[in-house]
Amino acid sequence: MYGMNPQEGDRRLIEAGMALASELSLDAVLLRIVELAVDLTGARYGALGVLTPDGRSIEEFITVGITAEERAALGDPPIGHGLLGALIREARPMRIPDIGADPRSVGFPPNHPPMKSLLGAPITGRGKVFGNIYLTDKQDADAFDDEDERVLVVLATQAAVAVENARLYDETERSGRELQRLQVLEERERIGKELHDGVIQSLFAVGMHLQGLATATDDDNISRNLESAVEDIDHAIRDLRNYIFGLRPGILADRQLDQALKEMATDFAARSGVVTVVDVDADAASRLTSRAADVVQIVREALSNVGRHGAATTCRVSVERNAAGLVIEVDDDGQGFDVELTRSGMGLQNLQERVGSLGGVFQIESTPGEGTTVRATFPS
Amino acid sequence: MFARYFVELPIPADDVERALSRDPRGWIPGLAEQANFKGDRLLAEVGFGEAIRLRRNVIVEIGKPIHASSKSFFPLRWTASGHTGLFPALDADIEVASLGSYRAQLAMSARYVPPLGAVGRTIDRALLSRVAEATVKDFLDRVGEAIVGERATIA
């Protein structure tokens, strides 16, 4: 597209302005600016240096014309020495026919492709320089000319508007997300109030009543059954309270993750008769501290499945760190099942969704008659 | 297991809520001055009443209150700070409801884990229940006294 006459250049600039206007995210706009600048001027290489808030150095450097490998070989991105720094300080278009011959040049780092001619222009909006466009190596001539500079200055002006639009868009998006978050919190608060004032109070009353009956009866069997029902109600209330108050699961209070899991396993073994062992790697547990409540909930659901469906005699809960990440596993020797046929049942979907929502990977391995392994893997 | 107890206080519900919303050192009974006061974790003493108070230290955690239409709930959890012995871990709500312009009901609905694990489940449940009820009663009576006493001091 280079080597064009001014009319053609203007037409291309209008198209470029429209192309920029169609981009909404800031990252996409920045890359598009460099691509258009390279295209419009016939440069071999292009870059855009976003300046730090104080406008004195480069904090982000977007490039076109070199591969990711070539860029990686250059090491750290430039921060604004030499001619790049000169453009930052002077904040006006710069056209250099031979970079190496300019006294302000400080040379290139190792592995840098050779570059000769340079054309640069600042992107200025609201009286402040946002960044600079750098173009090098005019492909069909020894150096950039007046028309290239004119085109780049106009493009930089359009770019400033596009950057401002993208920033406003990002800000609007963030505000929208924040508003949505606040609405969710408000709704959660409302649901919490209703649950607490109604459901929990009713459950508590039923629990008290059943507890009284359990104490009053002389029949041990009935008493045990009533107490079991009281415990179930107690757990239901605890879960509701945890949801409402955003508390960690009760079992986590004043306990480390490994202790909490061991306590849960002991309780599960006592209730289900399944011999349960817990093997927690301390390093993995410490890395999961911020997600401890979720880990407890995942293991609780997995154990619940073992108790209800597994027909297992032994079960192992493990937390470890390996090449795949932080791995939580609940493994039993029960009856197993056909994973393909039972994928959505048995509470597996809940587990899958919970793990997925936390950025983890959920896996299940099971064969009829050979037990089941439920695994959640999180990035370490 | 469940326990519930309530008292009536001769002050408006709003005043009770305000008192419970202030520094817990003002209303948690027997809170030691040298207690480990970090955020909402406090060390307090609880027992069965004046006659046989155990002066057992517990760690108390207080959650953010919920203001529902008919009452307000102040979530609370305590766990024994050292050897648990006969003392249960307990989750509770302290509830405040208005009984007109000048009176309030202060209630505590508590759920507790029987002490001594599996052994605790096999010993006299009625006794355990009475211990928990006595503990809750003693605690709430003293919370009520502290709130009313503090208001009288301010007045």
XYZ file of C-alpha atoms in Angstrom:
535
model
C 0.000 0.000 0.000
C 3.030 2.245 0.095
C 4.331 4.411 -2.753
C 0.815 5.828 -3.121
C -0.234 9.348 -4.075
C -1.757 11.721 -1.492
C -5.335 11.025 -2.623
C -4.806 7.311 -2.278
C -3.143 7.967 1.061
C -6.155 9.924 2.280
C -8.520 7.200 1.193
C -6.458 4.627 3.024
C -6.348 6.852 6.101
C -10.123 7.113 6.145
C -10.338 3.352 5.918
C -7.774 3.080 8.682
C -9.804 5.445 10.860
C -12.898 3.334 10.302
C -10.958 0.169 11.076
C -9.697 1.685 14.319
C -13.178 2.854 15.250
C -14.446 -0.702 14.948
C -12.065 -1.993 17.593
C -13.262 -1.786 21.168
C -10.706 -3.381 23.417
C -7.577 -1.354 24.101
C -5.179 -4.203 23.346
C -6.794 -4.803 19.970
C -6.706 -1.082 19.146
C -2.995 -0.792 19.942
C -2.076 -3.716 17.733
C -4.320 -2.420 14.932
C -2.627 0.978 15.065
C 0.795 -0.550 14.465
C -0.473 -2.829 11.706
C -2.110 0.095 9.923
C 0.970 2.289 10.311
C 3.188 -0.401 8.824
C 0.727 -0.990 6.016
C 0.222 2.668 5.156
C 3.897 3.639 5.101
C 5.536 0.505 3.728
C 7.645 -0.046 6.820
C 9.139 -3.457 7.409
C 8.883 -3.146 11.171
C 6.539 -1.260 13.441
C 6.121 -0.771 17.144
C 4.019 1.153 19.600
C 5.515 2.130 22.928
C 2.898 2.857 25.592
C 4.314 5.323 28.095
C 4.272 5.071 31.859
C 1.840 7.445 33.637
C 4.656 9.936 34.188
C 5.344 9.879 30.430
C 9.070 9.296 30.853
C 9.565 5.707 29.801
C 7.940 2.811 27.988
C 5.809 0.352 29.933
C 4.400 -1.692 27.073
C 5.903 -2.353 23.647
C 3.751 -3.789 20.854
C 5.576 -4.939 17.749
C 4.737 -5.935 14.184
C 7.164 -7.512 11.715
C 9.134 -9.771 14.035
C 8.105 -13.169 15.239
C 7.491 -14.067 18.873
C 10.719 -16.089 18.858
C 12.720 -13.177 17.463
C 11.230 -10.896 20.033
C 11.976 -13.321 22.854
C 15.600 -13.481 21.693
C 15.885 -9.713 22.179
C 15.380 -9.991 25.926
C 13.595 -7.308 27.918
C 11.547 -4.814 25.897
C 13.000 -1.324 25.524
C 12.190 1.263 28.153
C 13.160 4.366 26.159
C 16.851 4.904 25.571
C 18.486 6.291 22.435
C 16.196 7.392 19.638
C 13.136 5.894 21.315
C 13.868 8.114 24.300
C 14.464 11.103 22.055
C 10.981 10.737 20.582
C 9.553 10.468 24.106
C 11.319 13.647 25.197
C 10.694 15.693 22.037
C 7.100 14.484 21.538
C 6.994 15.448 17.878
C 7.365 13.508 14.611
C 10.864 12.229 13.930
C 12.281 11.069 10.603
C 15.800 9.567 10.523
C 17.320 8.216 7.278
C 20.085 6.277 9.022
C 19.612 5.222 12.605
C 23.241 4.206 13.115
C 24.483 7.610 11.985
C 22.324 9.594 14.375
C 24.290 10.791 17.426
C 21.325 10.025 19.708
C 21.352 6.369 18.758
C 22.683 3.916 21.346
C 22.789 0.946 18.979
C 20.785 -2.272 19.014
C 20.800 -5.110 21.539
C 22.128 -8.559 20.546
C 19.899 -10.512 18.125
C 18.161 -7.320 16.999
C 17.406 -7.321 13.256
C 19.319 -4.636 11.363
C 17.308 -1.444 10.863
C 18.235 1.708 9.000
C 15.516 4.272 8.448
C 13.132 5.423 11.190
C 9.863 7.309 11.270
C 8.201 8.076 14.575
C 5.252 10.063 15.847
C 3.615 10.561 19.213
C 0.010 9.598 19.950
C -1.350 12.588 21.804
C -4.758 12.907 23.376
C -6.110 15.482 25.810
C -2.748 17.241 25.801
C -0.912 14.169 26.997
C 1.299 11.764 25.098
C -0.108 8.252 25.435
C 2.672 6.570 23.487
C 4.745 6.654 20.313
C 4.593 4.855 17.008
C 7.965 3.721 15.667
C 8.376 2.539 12.073
C 11.626 1.305 10.587
C 13.040 0.219 7.244
C 11.003 1.710 4.444
C 10.721 -1.234 2.076
C 10.712 0.434 -1.348
C 13.031 3.320 -0.593
C 16.072 4.193 1.452
C 14.124 6.352 3.851
C 10.631 7.557 4.770
C 9.416 10.695 2.986
C 7.167 13.686 3.701
C 4.034 11.826 2.642
C 4.834 8.952 5.004
C 5.242 11.424 7.832
C 1.982 13.172 6.967
C 0.142 9.852 6.865
C 1.636 8.743 10.165
C 0.768 12.013 11.916
C -2.852 11.770 10.747
C -2.977 8.112 11.762
C -1.547 8.995 15.166
C -4.338 11.549 15.618
C -6.949 8.938 14.726
C -5.175 6.500 17.003
C -5.435 8.927 19.912
C -9.212 9.049 19.506
C -9.403 5.257 19.181
C -7.294 4.796 22.304
C -9.517 7.182 24.235
C -12.622 5.351 23.005
C -11.134 1.991 23.937
C -10.222 3.239 27.393
C -13.750 4.556 27.898
C -15.119 1.260 26.658
C -12.892 -0.691 29.050
C -13.947 1.614 31.860
C -17.611 1.152 30.986
C -17.110 -2.600 30.865
C -15.436 -2.551 34.272
C -18.210 -0.362 35.683
C -20.780 -2.749 34.253
C -19.072 -5.729 35.817
C -18.830 -3.902 39.142
C -22.512 -3.000 38.979
C -23.334 -6.605 38.186
C -21.197 -7.753 41.116
C -22.999 -5.338 43.440
C -26.357 -6.562 42.181
C -25.321 -10.144 42.875
C -24.217 -9.168 46.390
C -27.479 -7.339 46.977
C -29.462 -10.338 45.791
C -27.373 -12.632 47.937
C -28.050 -10.422 50.937
C -31.773 -10.502 50.229
C -31.816 -14.278 49.837
C -29.716 -14.577 52.975
C -32.214 -12.577 54.988
C -35.110 -14.647 53.756
C -33.299 -17.905 54.396
C -32.287 -16.844 57.858
C -35.570 -15.353 58.937
C -37.612 -18.208 57.525
C -35.934 -21.460 56.561
C -33.277 -21.626 59.261
C -35.723 -20.669 62.000
C -38.098 -23.407 60.855
C -35.341 -25.993 60.599
C -34.102 -25.039 64.034
C -37.575 -25.490 65.512
C -37.938 -28.912 63.887
C -34.470 -29.881 65.128
C -35.310 -28.854 68.690
C -38.537 -30.823 68.553
C -36.878 -33.983 67.230
C -34.101 -33.628 69.778
C -36.685 -33.481 72.550
C -38.390 -36.607 71.211
C -35.044 -38.413 71.026
C -34.387 -37.631 74.670
C -37.886 -38.597 75.766
C -38.177 -41.971 74.078
C -37.066 -45.198 75.737
C -36.618 -46.949 72.419
C -32.912 -46.807 71.552
C -33.538 -47.501 67.892
C -36.027 -44.663 67.530
C -33.732 -42.428 69.550
C -30.798 -43.132 67.234
C -32.904 -42.448 64.159
C -34.186 -39.205 65.599
C -30.671 -38.125 66.495
C -29.526 -38.922 63.005
C -32.300 -36.699 61.660
C -31.239 -33.967 64.090
C -27.686 -34.192 62.795
C -28.903 -33.923 59.208
C -30.878 -30.816 60.092
C -27.841 -29.455 61.884
C -25.724 -29.920 58.747
C -28.380 -28.290 56.605
C -28.452 -25.267 58.898
C -24.675 -25.100 58.927
C -24.507 -25.107 55.131
C -27.146 -22.404 54.911
C -25.344 -20.280 57.485
C -22.063 -20.706 55.657
C -23.728 -19.525 52.498
C -25.401 -16.574 54.177
C -22.492 -15.319 56.206
C -19.857 -16.193 53.637
C -18.090 -18.111 56.352
C -15.660 -20.863 55.712
C -17.212 -24.285 56.192
C -17.590 -24.882 59.907
C -15.076 -27.655 59.849
C -12.407 -25.166 58.743
C -12.729 -22.885 61.740
C -9.370 -22.674 63.478
C -8.049 -25.640 61.569
C -5.641 -26.038 58.721
C -6.829 -27.673 55.532
C -5.163 -31.007 56.275
C -6.673 -31.110 59.764
C -10.071 -30.175 58.377
C -9.915 -32.957 55.787
C -8.794 -35.479 58.382
C -11.638 -34.490 60.655
C -14.080 -34.761 57.785
C -12.713 -38.186 56.870
C -12.987 -39.388 60.462
C -16.565 -38.209 60.618
C -17.330 -39.805 57.249
C -15.759 -43.105 58.323
C -17.784 -43.124 61.532
C -21.017 -42.467 59.666
C -20.505 -44.692 56.645
C -18.298 -47.481 57.945
C -15.908 -46.887 55.040
C -12.299 -46.971 56.250
C -10.980 -43.619 55.098
C -7.405 -42.404 55.053
C -6.203 -38.890 54.320
C -2.873 -38.072 52.749
C -2.189 -34.354 52.469
C 1.038 -32.849 51.215
C 1.757 -29.795 53.390
C 3.153 -27.731 50.522
C 0.118 -28.424 48.340
C -2.202 -27.632 51.243
C -0.515 -24.302 51.894
C -0.852 -23.385 48.215
C -4.564 -24.144 48.420
C -5.147 -21.996 51.491
C -7.089 -19.341 49.624
C -9.319 -22.071 48.139
C -9.509 -24.183 51.290
C -13.246 -23.722 51.707
C -13.813 -24.907 48.158
C -11.483 -27.874 48.580
C -13.380 -28.921 51.690
C -16.659 -28.623 49.825
C -15.335 -30.641 46.864
C -14.091 -33.427 49.133
C -17.325 -33.330 51.118
C -19.374 -33.843 47.951
C -17.059 -36.562 46.690
C -17.222 -38.426 50.016
C -20.966 -38.020 50.036
C -21.054 -39.790 46.672
C -18.843 -42.578 48.001
C -21.155 -43.025 50.965
C -24.339 -43.038 48.935
C -23.343 -44.894 45.793
C -19.921 -46.415 46.147
C -20.534 -49.527 48.281
C -16.881 -49.109 49.188
C -14.925 -50.573 52.071
C -11.949 -48.238 51.836
C -11.457 -44.709 50.593
C -8.441 -42.443 50.246
C -8.447 -38.657 50.180
C -5.244 -37.070 48.932
C -3.952 -33.590 48.206
C -0.662 -33.325 46.386
C 1.322 -31.168 44.029
C 2.678 -32.729 40.872
C 3.495 -31.753 37.289
C -0.209 -31.327 36.527
C -0.713 -28.858 39.376
C -2.448 -29.099 42.724
C -4.375 -32.340 42.706
C -7.211 -33.302 45.052
C -8.245 -36.922 44.721
C -10.918 -39.077 46.332
C -10.370 -42.714 45.505
C -12.540 -45.646 46.599
C -12.652 -49.406 46.076
C -16.397 -49.556 45.648
C -18.610 -50.895 42.926
C -17.651 -48.293 40.345
C -19.825 -47.384 37.386
C -19.781 -46.658 33.690
C -18.605 -43.059 33.455
C -20.157 -42.475 30.044
C -23.589 -43.559 31.221
C -23.539 -41.772 34.538
C -21.691 -38.554 33.723
C -24.487 -36.201 34.763
C -25.858 -38.063 37.752
C -24.773 -38.841 41.272
C -23.838 -35.260 42.041
C -21.024 -35.412 39.521
C -22.334 -32.461 37.575
C -22.271 -30.293 40.709
C -18.709 -31.316 41.341
C -17.736 -30.678 37.750
C -19.337 -27.235 37.759
C -17.792 -26.304 41.094
C -14.308 -27.324 40.012
C -14.739 -25.625 36.637
C -15.931 -22.383 38.199
C -12.737 -22.319 40.235
C -10.561 -22.675 37.155
C -9.784 -26.323 37.781
C -10.066 -29.488 35.745
C -12.425 -32.216 36.893
C -11.768 -35.845 36.028
C -13.459 -39.058 36.975
C -12.180 -42.548 36.402
C -14.363 -45.507 37.159
C -14.976 -49.023 35.959
C -17.845 -51.226 37.150
C -16.527 -53.423 39.938
C -13.209 -51.631 40.236
C -13.843 -48.500 42.229
C -13.847 -44.829 41.395
C -11.352 -41.981 41.404
C -12.587 -38.397 41.436
C -9.892 -35.827 40.737
C -9.800 -32.024 40.742
C -6.653 -30.342 39.443
C -5.891 -26.671 39.934
C -2.990 -24.654 38.551
C -0.192 -24.349 41.082
C -27.583 -30.677 69.067
C -29.738 -27.615 69.579
C -30.249 -25.209 72.440
C -32.266 -22.041 72.697
C -32.791 -19.476 75.384
C -34.106 -15.941 75.539
C -34.384 -13.023 77.943
C -36.340 -9.813 77.862
C -34.484 -6.583 78.295
C -36.061 -3.318 79.475
C -34.577 -1.316 76.658
C -35.524 -0.720 73.009
C -34.364 -3.218 70.415
C -32.459 -0.498 68.557
C -30.334 0.124 71.629
C -29.588 -3.581 71.959
C -28.560 -3.783 68.313
C -26.338 -0.751 68.684
C -24.688 -2.300 71.729
C -24.066 -5.589 69.928
C -22.645 -3.730 66.937
C -20.021 -2.001 69.063
C -16.747 -3.392 70.338
C -17.464 -6.936 71.615
C -15.329 -6.221 74.658
C -18.301 -4.198 75.874
C -20.760 -7.068 75.888
C -19.029 -10.439 75.741
C -19.012 -11.667 79.316
C -15.753 -12.221 81.089
C -13.662 -11.086 78.186
C -10.174 -10.850 79.549
C -8.401 -7.555 79.025
C -5.303 -9.358 77.955
C -7.310 -11.447 75.538
C -6.038 -12.056 72.083
C -8.065 -9.337 70.365
C -7.446 -9.725 66.663
C -10.248 -8.698 64.366
C -13.291 -10.613 65.388
C -11.517 -13.400 67.266
C -11.829 -12.967 70.970
C -11.171 -15.009 74.034
C -14.025 -15.146 76.477
C -15.062 -17.148 79.495
C -18.154 -19.262 79.532
C -19.595 -21.616 82.084
C -22.772 -23.082 83.539
C -23.670 -20.231 85.875
C -22.376 -18.495 88.970
C -22.349 -21.625 91.087
C -20.300 -23.836 88.834
C -18.740 -21.523 86.307
C -15.863 -23.323 84.681
C -14.128 -20.126 83.577
C -13.298 -21.978 80.444
C -11.659 -19.860 77.735
C -13.227 -20.032 74.335
C -12.349 -18.380 71.049
C -15.292 -16.338 69.890
C -15.833 -15.336 66.277
C -18.483 -12.813 65.396
C -19.926 -12.454 61.910
C -21.614 -9.603 60.130
C -25.191 -9.128 61.375
C -28.246 -9.704 59.257
C -31.176 -7.362 59.648
C -34.336 -9.181 58.661
C -37.851 -7.807 58.795
C -38.804 -9.104 62.220
C -35.443 -9.314 63.973
C -31.705 -8.985 63.628
C -29.224 -11.828 63.844
C -25.682 -11.571 65.138
C -23.835 -14.768 64.156
C -21.375 -16.112 66.661
C -19.153 -19.142 66.897
C -17.086 -20.331 69.779
C -14.584 -23.103 70.152
C -12.564 -24.096 73.171
C -9.179 -22.412 73.051
C -7.243 -25.294 74.493
C -8.179 -28.712 75.799
C -11.817 -29.087 74.843
C -12.802 -31.413 77.660
C -16.482 -31.251 78.335
C -16.895 -28.076 76.436
C -18.625 -28.116 73.067
C -17.893 -26.122 69.957
C -20.901 -23.960 69.295
C -22.466 -22.028 66.408
C -25.161 -19.583 67.374
C -27.186 -16.567 66.452
C -27.851 -13.891 68.987
C -31.221 -12.546 67.951
C -32.719 -9.173 68.779
C -36.439 -8.565 68.345
C -38.544 -5.627 69.387
C -41.227 -6.093 72.038
C -42.642 -2.606 71.656
C -41.019 0.755 72.138
C -39.220 0.054 75.379
C -38.521 -3.663 75.508
C -36.537 -6.120 73.477
C -36.156 -9.854 73.367
C -32.607 -11.123 73.289
C -32.427 -14.755 72.231
C -29.729 -17.238 71.418
C -30.276 -20.175 69.092
C -27.278 -22.443 69.324
C -26.093 -25.594 67.632
C -23.227 -27.420 69.185
C -21.057 -30.429 68.585
C -21.229 -32.879 71.498
C -17.895 -33.004 73.299
C -15.636 -36.037 73.438
C -16.421 -37.080 69.860
C -18.066 -40.468 69.487
C -17.886 -41.082 73.241
C -19.879 -37.917 73.780
C -22.701 -39.344 71.735
C -22.998 -42.369 73.942
C -23.126 -40.685 77.329
C -26.241 -39.293 78.815
C -27.696 -37.091 76.090
C -30.078 -35.457 78.458
C -27.139 -34.411 80.622
C -25.283 -33.008 77.602
C -28.374 -31.145 76.572
C -28.716 -29.616 80.030
C -25.062 -28.608 80.047
C -25.466 -26.855 76.701
C -28.671 -25.147 77.766
C -27.087 -24.001 81.015
C -24.098 -22.688 79.136
C -26.212 -20.779 76.652
C -28.408 -19.416 79.432
C -25.442 -18.278 81.484
C -23.795 -16.645 78.495
C -26.921 -14.839 77.307
C -27.899 -13.686 80.800
C -24.538 -12.046 81.144
C -24.686 -10.513 77.656
C -28.054 -9.014 78.599
C -26.694 -7.703 81.913
C -23.711 -6.178 80.148
C -25.879 -4.407 77.587
C -28.371 -3.092 80.128
C -25.554 -2.125 82.494
C -23.679 -0.284 79.791
C -26.794 1.650 78.798
C -27.455 2.590 82.418
C -23.874 3.836 82.706
C -24.216 5.958 79.555
C -27.586 7.337 80.713
